[in-house]
XYZ file of C-alpha atoms in Angstrom:
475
model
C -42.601 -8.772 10.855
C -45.949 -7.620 11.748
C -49.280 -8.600 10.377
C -51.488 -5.815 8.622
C -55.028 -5.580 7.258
C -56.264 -3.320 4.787
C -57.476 -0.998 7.783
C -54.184 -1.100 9.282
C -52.309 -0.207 6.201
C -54.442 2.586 5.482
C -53.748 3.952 8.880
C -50.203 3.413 8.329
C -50.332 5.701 4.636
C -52.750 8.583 6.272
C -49.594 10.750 5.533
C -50.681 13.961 3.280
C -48.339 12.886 0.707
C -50.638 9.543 -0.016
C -53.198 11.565 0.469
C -51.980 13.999 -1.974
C -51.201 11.319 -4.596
C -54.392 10.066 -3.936
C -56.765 13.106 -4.922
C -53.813 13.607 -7.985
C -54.569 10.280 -9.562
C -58.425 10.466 -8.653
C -58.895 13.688 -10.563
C -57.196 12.487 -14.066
C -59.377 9.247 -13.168
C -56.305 6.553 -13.334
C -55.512 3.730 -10.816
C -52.332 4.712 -9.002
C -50.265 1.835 -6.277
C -47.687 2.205 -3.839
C -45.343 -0.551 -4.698
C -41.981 -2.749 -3.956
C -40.077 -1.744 -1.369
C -42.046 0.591 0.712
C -44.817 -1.735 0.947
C -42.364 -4.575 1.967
C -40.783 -2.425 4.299
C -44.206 -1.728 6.084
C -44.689 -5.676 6.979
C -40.919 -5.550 8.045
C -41.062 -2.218 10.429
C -37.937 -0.689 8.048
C -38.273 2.892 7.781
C -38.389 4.643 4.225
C -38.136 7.650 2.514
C -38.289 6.399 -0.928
C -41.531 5.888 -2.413
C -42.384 3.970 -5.466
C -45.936 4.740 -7.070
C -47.302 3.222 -10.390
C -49.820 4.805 -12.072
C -52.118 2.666 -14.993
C -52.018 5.246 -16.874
C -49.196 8.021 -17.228
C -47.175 8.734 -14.140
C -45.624 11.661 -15.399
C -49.150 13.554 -15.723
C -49.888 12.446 -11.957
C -46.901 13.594 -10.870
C -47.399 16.619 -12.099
C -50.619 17.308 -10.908
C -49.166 16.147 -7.629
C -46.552 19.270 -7.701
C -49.211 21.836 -8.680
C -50.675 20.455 -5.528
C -47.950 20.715 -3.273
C -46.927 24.102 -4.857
C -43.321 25.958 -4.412
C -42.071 23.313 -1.727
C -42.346 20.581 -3.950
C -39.610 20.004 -6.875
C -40.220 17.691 -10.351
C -38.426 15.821 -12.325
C -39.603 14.424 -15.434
C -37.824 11.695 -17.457
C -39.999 11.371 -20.934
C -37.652 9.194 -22.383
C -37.744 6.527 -19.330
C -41.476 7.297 -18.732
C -40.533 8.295 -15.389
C -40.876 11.242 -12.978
C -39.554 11.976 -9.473
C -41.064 14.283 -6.885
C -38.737 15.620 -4.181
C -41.190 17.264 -0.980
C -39.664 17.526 2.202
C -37.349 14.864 3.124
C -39.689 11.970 0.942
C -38.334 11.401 -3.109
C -41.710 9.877 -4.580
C -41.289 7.936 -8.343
C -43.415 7.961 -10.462
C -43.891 5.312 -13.538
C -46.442 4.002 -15.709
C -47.793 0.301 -15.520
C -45.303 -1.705 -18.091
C -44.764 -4.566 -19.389
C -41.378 -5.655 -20.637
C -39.909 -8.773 -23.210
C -35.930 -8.918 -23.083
C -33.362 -9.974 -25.932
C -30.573 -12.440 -24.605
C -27.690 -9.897 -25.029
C -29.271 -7.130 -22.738
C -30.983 -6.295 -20.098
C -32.582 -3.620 -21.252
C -36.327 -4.243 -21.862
C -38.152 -3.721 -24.654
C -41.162 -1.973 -22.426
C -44.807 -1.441 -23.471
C -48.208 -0.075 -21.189
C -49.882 -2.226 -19.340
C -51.856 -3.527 -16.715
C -50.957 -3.262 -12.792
C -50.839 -7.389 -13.359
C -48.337 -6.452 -16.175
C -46.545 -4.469 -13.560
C -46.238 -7.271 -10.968
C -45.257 -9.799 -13.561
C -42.237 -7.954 -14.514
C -41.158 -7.654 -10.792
C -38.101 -9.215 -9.217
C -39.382 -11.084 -6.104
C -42.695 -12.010 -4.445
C -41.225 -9.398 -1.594
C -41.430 -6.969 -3.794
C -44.295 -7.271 -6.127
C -46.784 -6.129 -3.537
C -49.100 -3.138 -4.389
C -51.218 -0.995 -2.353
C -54.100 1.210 -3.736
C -54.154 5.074 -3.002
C -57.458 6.065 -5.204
C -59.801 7.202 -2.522
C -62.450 4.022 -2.656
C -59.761 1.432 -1.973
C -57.480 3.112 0.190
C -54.922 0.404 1.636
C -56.434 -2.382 -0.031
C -53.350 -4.525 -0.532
C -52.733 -6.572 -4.036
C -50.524 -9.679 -3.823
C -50.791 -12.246 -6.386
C -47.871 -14.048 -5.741
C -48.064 -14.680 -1.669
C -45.220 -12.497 -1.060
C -46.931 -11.554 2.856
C -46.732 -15.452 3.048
C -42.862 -15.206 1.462
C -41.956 -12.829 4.103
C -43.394 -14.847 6.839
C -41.446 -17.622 5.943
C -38.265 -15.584 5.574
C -38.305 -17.010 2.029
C -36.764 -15.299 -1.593
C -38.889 -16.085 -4.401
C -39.059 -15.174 -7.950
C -42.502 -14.455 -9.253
C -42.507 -16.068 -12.414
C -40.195 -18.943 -13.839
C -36.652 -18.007 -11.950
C -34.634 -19.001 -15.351
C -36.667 -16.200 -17.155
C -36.402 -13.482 -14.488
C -32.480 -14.176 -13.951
C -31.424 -14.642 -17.873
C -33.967 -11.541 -18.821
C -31.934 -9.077 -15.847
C -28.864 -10.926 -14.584
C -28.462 -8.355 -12.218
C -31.606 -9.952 -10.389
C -29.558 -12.429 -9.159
C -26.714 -10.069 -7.247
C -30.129 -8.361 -6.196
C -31.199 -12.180 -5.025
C -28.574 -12.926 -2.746
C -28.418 -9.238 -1.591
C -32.081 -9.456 -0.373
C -31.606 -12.683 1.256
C -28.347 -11.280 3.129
C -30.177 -8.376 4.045
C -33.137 -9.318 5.459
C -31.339 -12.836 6.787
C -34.171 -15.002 4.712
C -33.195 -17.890 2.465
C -33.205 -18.702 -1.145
C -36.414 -21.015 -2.239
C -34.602 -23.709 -3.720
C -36.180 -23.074 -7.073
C -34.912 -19.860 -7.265
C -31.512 -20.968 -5.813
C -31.309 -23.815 -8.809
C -31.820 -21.080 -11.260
C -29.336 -18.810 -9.820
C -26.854 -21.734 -10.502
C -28.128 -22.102 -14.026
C -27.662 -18.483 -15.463
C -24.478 -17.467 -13.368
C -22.623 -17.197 -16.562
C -25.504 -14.598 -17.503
C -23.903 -11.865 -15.190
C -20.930 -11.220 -17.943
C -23.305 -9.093 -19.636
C -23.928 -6.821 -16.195
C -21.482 -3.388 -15.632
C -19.234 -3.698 -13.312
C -20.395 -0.545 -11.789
C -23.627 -2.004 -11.360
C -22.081 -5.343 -9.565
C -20.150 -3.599 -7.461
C -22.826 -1.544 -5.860
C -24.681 -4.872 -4.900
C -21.436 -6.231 -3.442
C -21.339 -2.707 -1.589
C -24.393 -3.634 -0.006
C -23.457 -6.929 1.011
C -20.853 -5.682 2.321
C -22.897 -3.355 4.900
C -24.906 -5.959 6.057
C -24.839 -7.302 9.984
C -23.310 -10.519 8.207
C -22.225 -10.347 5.024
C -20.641 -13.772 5.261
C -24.222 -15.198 4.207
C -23.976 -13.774 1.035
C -20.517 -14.962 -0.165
C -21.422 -18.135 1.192
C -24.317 -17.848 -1.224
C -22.278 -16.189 -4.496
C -19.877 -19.127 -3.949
C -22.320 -21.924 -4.047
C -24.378 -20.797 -7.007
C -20.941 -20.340 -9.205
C -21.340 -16.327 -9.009
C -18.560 -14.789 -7.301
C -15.359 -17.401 -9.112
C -16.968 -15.208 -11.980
C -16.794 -11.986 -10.077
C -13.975 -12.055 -7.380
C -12.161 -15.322 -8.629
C -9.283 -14.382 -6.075
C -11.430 -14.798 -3.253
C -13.107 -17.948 -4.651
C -9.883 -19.163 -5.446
C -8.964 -19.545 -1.217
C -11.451 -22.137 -0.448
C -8.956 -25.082 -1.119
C -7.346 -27.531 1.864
C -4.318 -29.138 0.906
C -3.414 -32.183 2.905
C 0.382 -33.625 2.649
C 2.076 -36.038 5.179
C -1.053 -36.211 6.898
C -0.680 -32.254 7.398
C -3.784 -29.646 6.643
C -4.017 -25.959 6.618
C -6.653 -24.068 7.147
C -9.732 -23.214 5.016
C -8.901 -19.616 4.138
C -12.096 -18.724 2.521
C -14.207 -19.526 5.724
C -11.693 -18.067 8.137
C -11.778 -14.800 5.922
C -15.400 -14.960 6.279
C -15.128 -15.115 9.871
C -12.907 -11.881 9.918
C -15.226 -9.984 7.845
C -18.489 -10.996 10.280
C -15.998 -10.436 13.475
C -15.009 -6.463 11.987
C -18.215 -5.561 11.112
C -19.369 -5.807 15.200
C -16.883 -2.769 15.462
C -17.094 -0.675 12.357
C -18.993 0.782 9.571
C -16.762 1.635 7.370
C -16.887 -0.034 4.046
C -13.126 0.084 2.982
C -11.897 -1.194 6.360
C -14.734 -4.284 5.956
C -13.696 -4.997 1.949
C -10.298 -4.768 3.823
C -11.105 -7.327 5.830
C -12.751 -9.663 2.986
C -8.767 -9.233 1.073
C -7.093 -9.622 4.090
C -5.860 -13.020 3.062
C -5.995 -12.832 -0.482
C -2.238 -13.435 -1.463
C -2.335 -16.617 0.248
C -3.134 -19.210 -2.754
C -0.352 -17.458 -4.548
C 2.216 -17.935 -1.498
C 1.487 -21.126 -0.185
C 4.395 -23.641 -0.077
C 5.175 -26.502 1.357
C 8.264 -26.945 3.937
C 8.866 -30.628 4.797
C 9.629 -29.225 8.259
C 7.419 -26.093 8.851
C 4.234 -27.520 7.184
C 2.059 -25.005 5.018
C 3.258 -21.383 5.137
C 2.209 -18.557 3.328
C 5.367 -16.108 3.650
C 4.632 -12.593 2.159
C 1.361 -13.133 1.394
C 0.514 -9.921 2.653
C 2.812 -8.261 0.320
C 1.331 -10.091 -2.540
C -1.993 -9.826 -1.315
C -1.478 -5.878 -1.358
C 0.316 -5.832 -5.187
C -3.377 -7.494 -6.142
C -5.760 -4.990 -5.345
C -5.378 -2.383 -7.813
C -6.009 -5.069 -10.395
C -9.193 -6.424 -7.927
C -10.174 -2.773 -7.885
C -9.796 -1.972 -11.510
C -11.826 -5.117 -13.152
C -14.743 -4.815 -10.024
C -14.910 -0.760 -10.926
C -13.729 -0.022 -7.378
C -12.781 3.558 -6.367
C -9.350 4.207 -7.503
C -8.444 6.954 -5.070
C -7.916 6.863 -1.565
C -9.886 4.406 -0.663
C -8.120 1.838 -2.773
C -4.726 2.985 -1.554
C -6.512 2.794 2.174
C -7.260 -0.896 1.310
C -4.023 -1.931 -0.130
C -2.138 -0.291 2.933
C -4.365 -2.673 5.337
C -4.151 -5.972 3.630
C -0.276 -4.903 3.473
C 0.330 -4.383 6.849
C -2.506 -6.659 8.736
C 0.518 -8.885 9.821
C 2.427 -6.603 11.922
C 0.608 -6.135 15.132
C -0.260 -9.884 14.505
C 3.929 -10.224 14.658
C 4.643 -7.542 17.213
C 1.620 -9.394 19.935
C 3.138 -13.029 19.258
C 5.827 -11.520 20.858
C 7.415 -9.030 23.675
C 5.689 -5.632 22.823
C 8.066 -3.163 23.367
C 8.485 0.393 22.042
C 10.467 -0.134 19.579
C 8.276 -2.158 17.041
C 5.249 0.059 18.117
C 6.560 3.381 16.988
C 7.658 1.244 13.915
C 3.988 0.551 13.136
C 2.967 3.865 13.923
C 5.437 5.432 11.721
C 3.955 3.128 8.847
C 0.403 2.985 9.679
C -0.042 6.841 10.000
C -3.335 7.947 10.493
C -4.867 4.132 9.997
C -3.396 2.660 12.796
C -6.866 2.740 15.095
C -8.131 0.883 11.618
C -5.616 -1.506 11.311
C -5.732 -2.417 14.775
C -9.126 -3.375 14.436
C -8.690 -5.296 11.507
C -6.035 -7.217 13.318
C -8.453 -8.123 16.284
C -10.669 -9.135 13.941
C -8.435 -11.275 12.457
C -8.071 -13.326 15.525
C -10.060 -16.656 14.884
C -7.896 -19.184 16.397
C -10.397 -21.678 18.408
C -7.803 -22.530 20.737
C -9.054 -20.334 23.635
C -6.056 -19.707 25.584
C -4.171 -18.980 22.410
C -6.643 -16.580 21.336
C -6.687 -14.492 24.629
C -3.401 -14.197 24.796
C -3.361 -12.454 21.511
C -5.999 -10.225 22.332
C -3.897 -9.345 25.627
C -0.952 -8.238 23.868
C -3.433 -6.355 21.441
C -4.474 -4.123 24.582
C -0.587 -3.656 25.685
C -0.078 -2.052 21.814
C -3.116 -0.217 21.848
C -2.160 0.999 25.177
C 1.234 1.699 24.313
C 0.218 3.555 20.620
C -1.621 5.898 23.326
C 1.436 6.698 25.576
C 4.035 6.989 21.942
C 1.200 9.712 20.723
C 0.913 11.411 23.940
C 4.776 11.800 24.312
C 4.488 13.552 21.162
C 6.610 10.757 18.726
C 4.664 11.156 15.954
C 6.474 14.462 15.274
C 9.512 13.470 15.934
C 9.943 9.971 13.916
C 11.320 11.701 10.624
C 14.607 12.401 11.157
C 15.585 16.310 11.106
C 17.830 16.074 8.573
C 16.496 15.049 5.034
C 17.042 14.005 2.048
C 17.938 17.164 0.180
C 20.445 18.002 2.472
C 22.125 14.159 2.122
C 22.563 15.192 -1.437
C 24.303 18.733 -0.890
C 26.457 16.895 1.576
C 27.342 14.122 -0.539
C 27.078 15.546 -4.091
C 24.663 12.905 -5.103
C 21.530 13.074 -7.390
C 18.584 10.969 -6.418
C 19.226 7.720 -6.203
C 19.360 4.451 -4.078
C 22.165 6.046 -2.060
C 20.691 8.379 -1.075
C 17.317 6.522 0.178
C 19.796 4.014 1.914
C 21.081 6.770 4.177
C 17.438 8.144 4.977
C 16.776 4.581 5.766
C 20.090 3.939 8.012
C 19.042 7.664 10.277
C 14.860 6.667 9.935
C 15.492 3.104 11.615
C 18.318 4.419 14.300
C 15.538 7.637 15.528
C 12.615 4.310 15.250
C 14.915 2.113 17.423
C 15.931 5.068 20.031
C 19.912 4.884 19.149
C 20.103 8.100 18.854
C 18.130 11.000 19.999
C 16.556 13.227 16.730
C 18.865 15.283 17.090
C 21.405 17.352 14.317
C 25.030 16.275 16.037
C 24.184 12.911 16.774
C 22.429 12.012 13.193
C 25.524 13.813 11.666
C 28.062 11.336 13.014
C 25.881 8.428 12.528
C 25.266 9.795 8.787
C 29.230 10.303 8.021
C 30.011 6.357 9.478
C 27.175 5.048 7.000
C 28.566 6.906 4.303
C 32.072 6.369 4.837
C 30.678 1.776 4.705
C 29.276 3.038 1.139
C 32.600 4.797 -0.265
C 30.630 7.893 0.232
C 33.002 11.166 0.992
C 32.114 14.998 1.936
């Protein structure tokens, strides 16, 4: 964070468009801020392109004089019955609104909202961060308005509601998500206030869209370390109300003196570990489910311990329902997810053991395109403190990656579905579709996998009679 005076912040907004806004508002005579999160973002050296302006007075009007301005290059966009108007110019989107005030009822959060004052304006804000206001009329250029120390808030690294947190939270429960988002975000903590009132009015986010949830969680999710803020959901109460599943895994059992692992922090520990390696959002919520099927598998074995066998299989048969209730994507990128958390424990089982060619094409074959994903999901998934342990793993990792290489360069890929099919098992057999049929393309898919027989016609003839001929199967 840098410190900034008045002087430097009006350096820092002698851009034409302030300037622009500036002789807009000063020729209908209203006061007109830069606000929120540009102004934060200017203290914290985080580049923006979205600029938030409110006007005491009508911000559609000075918006509007600010296109006639800028002219043909400029496009508006008025919203009369929001009170808001956007201006797109170049590659800036400036908004424009009037100064508000707002008074909630307990089953929304949608404000009742009347004009006000730029205090009005600040009042109504979510956090000190963001209730910051800089002037653009010409005679206080870059004078900066804080009323609630948010410049000290920032230097502290602190989240902190402007007004009475239990207000702010129960008036917009979505403040909250928007709470621990910040705090992830920017890596700052929770005032303890605030945090205490986050606890109190969890319960309030049943009245918040799931859309609107999920695109908070989304940018939790792309955080450096989005383990702070599930640490933070799960403390307040928030996310057993949101993703109960996950909540769910932060149980140890001890029996006979015997303990498994805390699943909830070592999925946390995955999730920080994948995001050093990738950006994609469906391979890090990936990640987060990884594990998810465990609660619902765990068993006791009075001489194995813990397990959790098929928990990856169960894990995968939740996440259309995950996906459904969070209003998740479901498309592609669910099926992506559910193929990950389905297969994360076959490298895992292929590098606790010899790696040979076999079980590699195998995973190919079923990973398809996602195999570079999985992979790294599976590295990720290595947490085991035991050091020699650990390396070992991430040895054998390297052999399979090395080997996938070699299997795509020699061209398997095109040759792992056998060349005769299943429309041509039912001609040969007289048989409709049915499981008969699927167990033969099964019996000549794994022998062409395991290299029994080349993929070739003759030899996957002969092998396809003898299987039929075990089923009472004739030509």
């Amino acid at each position: 964070m840098r410190n900034l005076t008045d002087a430097d912040l009006a350096q820092l907004l002698d851009q034409d468009i302030f300037h622009q806004i500036s002789l807009a508002a000063d020729s209908l005579h209203m006061e007109c801020y830069v606000v929120g999160g540009y102004v934060r973002d200017l203290f914290l050296e985080r580049p923006s392109n979205d600029i938030d302006v409110v006007v005491v007075g009508s911000g559609i009007q000075v918006a509007d004089a600010l296109k006639k301005q800028l002219g043909r290059k400029a496009h508006l966009s008025v919203f009369r019955n929001f009170g808001t108007a956007q201006v797109k110019f170049r590659d800036m989107e400036v908004e424009f609104v009037g100064a508000r005030k707002e008074s909630y009822s307990h089953d929304s959060r949608k404000p009742v909202v009347e004009d006000g004052t730029l205090e009005d304006d600040q009042n109504r804000r979510d956090f000190t961060i963001n209730a910051m206001a800089v002037c653009l009329n010409a005679d206080r250029f870059g004078e900066l308005v804080d009323p609630f120390d948010g410049l000290l808030d920032m230097e502290d690294g602190i989240i902190r509601t402007p007004l009475d947190p239990d207000i702010t939270f129960s008036d917009d429960p979505l403040r909250m998500m928007r709470c621990i988002r910040f705090a992830t975000q920017l890596n700052f903590f929770i005032e303890d206030e605030t945090f205490e009132a986050l606890e109190r009015n969890a319960d309030r986010i049943k009245i918040i869209s799931g859309e609107r949830i999920a695109d908070e969680m989304n940018k939790i999710m792309m955080t450096k370390t989005p383990s702070k803020g599930f640490v933070d959901l799960h403390r307040c109460g928030l996310l057993k109300l949101i993703l109960p599943e996950l909540a769910a895994m932060d149980v140890v059992d001890v029996r006979n003196g015997r303990a498994h692992k805390n699943n909830f922090y070592h999925t946390l520990e995955v999730l920080d570990n994948i995001c050093k390696h990738t950006d994609n959002l469906w391979l890090r919520w990936s990640a987060l489910f990884h594990d998810v099927g465990k609660p619902r598998s765990k068993r006791w074995d009075n001489v194995a311990g813990w397990t959790f066998h098929n928990h990856n299989y169960i894990g995968a048969k939740m996440i259309p329902t995950i996906f459904r209730r969070m209003k998740l994507p479901m498309d592609a990128k669910m099926k992506f997810v559910e193929k990950m958390v389905d297969l994360h424990m076959r490298p895992i089982a292929i590098a606790d053991d010899e790696v040979t060619d076999s079980a590699v094409r195998r995973l190919m074959n079923d990973a398809g395109d996602d195999i570079d994903s999985l992979m790294t999901l599976c590295e990720a998934d290595i947490t085991s403190k035991n050091q020699q342990r650990k390396q070992r793993f991430l040895d054998n990792f390297r052999i399979v990656r090395e080997k996938l290489v070699d299997l795509q360069e020699r061209d398997y890929k095109r040759l792992l579905q056998p060349v005769i099919d299943g429309n041509e098992i039912m001609e040969m057999f007289h048989l409709r579709p049915s499981r008969e049929v699927g167990a033969l393309k099964q019996a000549l898919k794994d022998a062409v996998l395991d290299n029994k027989v080349p993929n070739e016609r003759e030899p996957l003839l002969e092998l396809l009679r003898k299987k039929a001929a075990s089923m009472g199967l004739t030509v």
